[in-house]
Amino acid sequence: MTRSILKAAGALGAVCISLVFAVPAGAATASTAATTTCGAYGLQAGLGTKLCATVTDGTVQLTGQIGLAGPAPLQEDIQVTLTGNVVGGDTLGTVQRSLHFQSQTLQVGGVGGSVPCGATVHGSLSVASFGRFNTPVTVDVPVTC
């Protein structure tokens, strides 16, 4: 009788374990991992600039970073333009801001949105100040879903 009780308990245990570790249908296919891709670092208006794109399940957000290019403190009024578009398609928006840079790293966002799977997003960040050059930094990122 003890053996039959042990066999029954073992079978019941196996069923319980399979129920605990069962994965609902479709649960394994959901993906919410964000992927961030940054373009090349660039110098604009005497400042270090970089543009990044974060893709999460068909949504893209562009974020520009503006920081010191060297060790010396700097205070300067700058004009920042951040744009994004789907290559061969719609615009994701444009943000234009006047900022006062005081040696701290600034971030500029607010451009992005839903993008069709398989499309490529192009972003551009331009930083200008009086009497200084600017060469926009860019990023191109494919949208995977």
Coordinates of C-alpha atoms in Angstrom, one line a residue:
M1 CA 0.0 0.0 0.0
T2 CA 2.9 2.4 0.7
R3 CA 4.2 1.9 -2.9
S4 CA 0.9 2.7 -4.4
I5 CA 0.6 5.9 -2.3
L6 CA 4.1 7.0 -3.3
K7 CA 3.3 6.3 -7.0
A8 CA 0.1 8.3 -6.8
A9 CA 1.8 11.2 -4.9
G10 CA 4.6 11.2 -7.6
A11 CA 2.1 11.4 -10.4
L12 CA 0.1 14.1 -8.7
G13 CA 3.4 16.0 -8.1
A14 CA 4.3 15.8 -11.8
V15 CA 0.9 17.2 -12.8
C16 CA 1.2 20.1 -10.3
I17 CA 4.7 21.0 -11.5
S18 CA 3.5 21.0 -15.1
L19 CA 0.7 23.3 -14.2
V20 CA 3.0 25.7 -12.3
F21 CA 5.4 26.0 -15.2
A22 CA 2.9 26.1 -18.0
V23 CA 3.1 29.2 -20.2
P24 CA -0.1 30.6 -21.6
A25 CA -0.4 30.5 -25.4
G26 CA 1.0 33.7 -27.0
A27 CA 2.7 34.8 -23.8
A28 CA 6.2 34.0 -25.0
T29 CA 5.8 36.1 -28.2
A30 CA 5.2 39.4 -26.4
S31 CA 8.3 41.7 -26.5
T32 CA 8.7 45.0 -24.7
A33 CA 12.5 45.2 -24.7
A34 CA 13.7 48.7 -25.7
T35 CA 16.7 49.0 -28.0
T36 CA 18.7 52.3 -28.0
T37 CA 20.9 53.2 -30.9
C38 CA 23.1 56.3 -30.9
G39 CA 24.7 58.1 -33.8
A40 CA 28.2 59.4 -33.9
Y41 CA 29.4 62.1 -31.4
G42 CA 29.8 65.5 -33.0
L43 CA 31.0 69.0 -32.2
Q44 CA 28.5 71.9 -32.8
A45 CA 28.8 75.4 -31.5
G46 CA 31.7 74.4 -29.4
L47 CA 29.7 71.7 -27.6
G48 CA 29.7 67.9 -27.7
T49 CA 26.4 66.5 -29.2
K50 CA 24.9 63.0 -29.7
L51 CA 21.5 61.8 -30.9
C52 CA 19.9 58.5 -29.8
A53 CA 16.8 56.6 -30.9
T54 CA 15.0 54.2 -28.6
V55 CA 12.8 51.6 -30.3
T56 CA 10.1 49.7 -28.4
D57 CA 7.6 47.5 -30.2
G58 CA 7.1 49.8 -33.2
T59 CA 7.5 53.1 -31.3
V60 CA 10.5 55.4 -31.6
Q61 CA 11.6 58.2 -29.4
L62 CA 14.5 60.5 -30.3
T63 CA 16.7 62.1 -27.6
G64 CA 19.5 64.6 -28.2
Q65 CA 22.3 65.2 -25.7
I66 CA 24.3 68.3 -25.4
G67 CA 27.4 68.6 -23.2
L68 CA 30.8 70.0 -22.7
A69 CA 33.4 69.2 -25.4
G70 CA 36.3 70.0 -23.1
P71 CA 37.2 70.7 -19.5
A72 CA 36.6 74.4 -19.4
P73 CA 33.2 75.7 -18.1
L74 CA 31.1 77.3 -20.7
Q75 CA 28.0 79.5 -20.7
E76 CA 26.3 80.1 -23.9
D77 CA 22.8 80.7 -25.5
I78 CA 22.1 78.0 -28.1
Q79 CA 19.4 77.2 -30.6
V80 CA 18.5 73.5 -30.7
T81 CA 16.5 71.8 -33.5
L82 CA 15.6 68.1 -33.2
T83 CA 13.7 66.5 -36.1
G84 CA 12.7 63.0 -37.0
N85 CA 11.0 61.3 -39.9
V86 CA 10.2 57.9 -41.4
V87 CA 12.5 57.5 -44.4
G88 CA 10.2 57.9 -47.5
G89 CA 7.2 58.6 -45.3
D90 CA 5.7 60.8 -42.5
T91 CA 7.4 63.2 -40.2
L92 CA 7.7 62.3 -36.5
G93 CA 7.9 66.0 -35.5
T94 CA 10.3 68.9 -34.9
V95 CA 11.3 70.5 -31.6
Q96 CA 13.0 73.9 -31.7
R97 CA 14.2 75.4 -28.4
S98 CA 16.4 78.3 -27.2
L99 CA 18.4 77.2 -24.3
H100 CA 21.0 78.6 -22.0
F101 CA 23.9 76.1 -21.6
Q102 CA 25.8 76.4 -18.3
S103 CA 28.3 73.5 -18.4
Q104 CA 25.7 70.9 -17.5
T105 CA 24.5 68.2 -19.9
L106 CA 21.2 68.9 -21.5
Q107 CA 18.7 66.5 -23.0
V108 CA 16.2 67.4 -25.7
G109 CA 13.3 65.0 -26.5
G110 CA 9.7 65.2 -27.6
V111 CA 10.1 63.8 -31.1
G112 CA 8.8 60.3 -31.9
G113 CA 5.8 58.1 -32.3
S114 CA 4.5 54.9 -33.8
V115 CA 6.3 53.7 -36.9
P116 CA 5.5 50.8 -39.3
C117 CA 7.5 47.6 -38.7
G118 CA 10.4 47.4 -41.2
A119 CA 10.6 51.1 -41.7
T120 CA 13.8 53.2 -41.0
V121 CA 13.7 56.3 -38.9
H122 CA 16.1 59.2 -39.6
G123 CA 16.8 61.8 -36.8
S124 CA 18.8 65.0 -36.8
L125 CA 20.0 67.2 -34.0
S126 CA 21.3 70.7 -34.8
V127 CA 22.9 73.1 -32.2
A128 CA 23.8 76.6 -33.2
S129 CA 25.0 79.7 -31.5
F130 CA 26.0 83.2 -32.7
G131 CA 29.3 83.0 -34.6
R132 CA 29.9 79.3 -34.2
F133 CA 29.5 76.5 -36.7
N134 CA 27.1 73.6 -36.6
T135 CA 27.1 70.3 -38.4
P136 CA 24.0 68.3 -37.3
V137 CA 24.5 64.9 -35.8
T138 CA 22.2 62.2 -37.2
V139 CA 21.0 58.7 -36.4
D140 CA 19.3 56.1 -38.7
V141 CA 17.6 53.2 -37.1
P142 CA 15.5 50.3 -38.5
V143 CA 12.2 49.6 -36.6
T144 CA 11.7 45.9 -35.8
C145 CA 8.6 44.6 -34.2

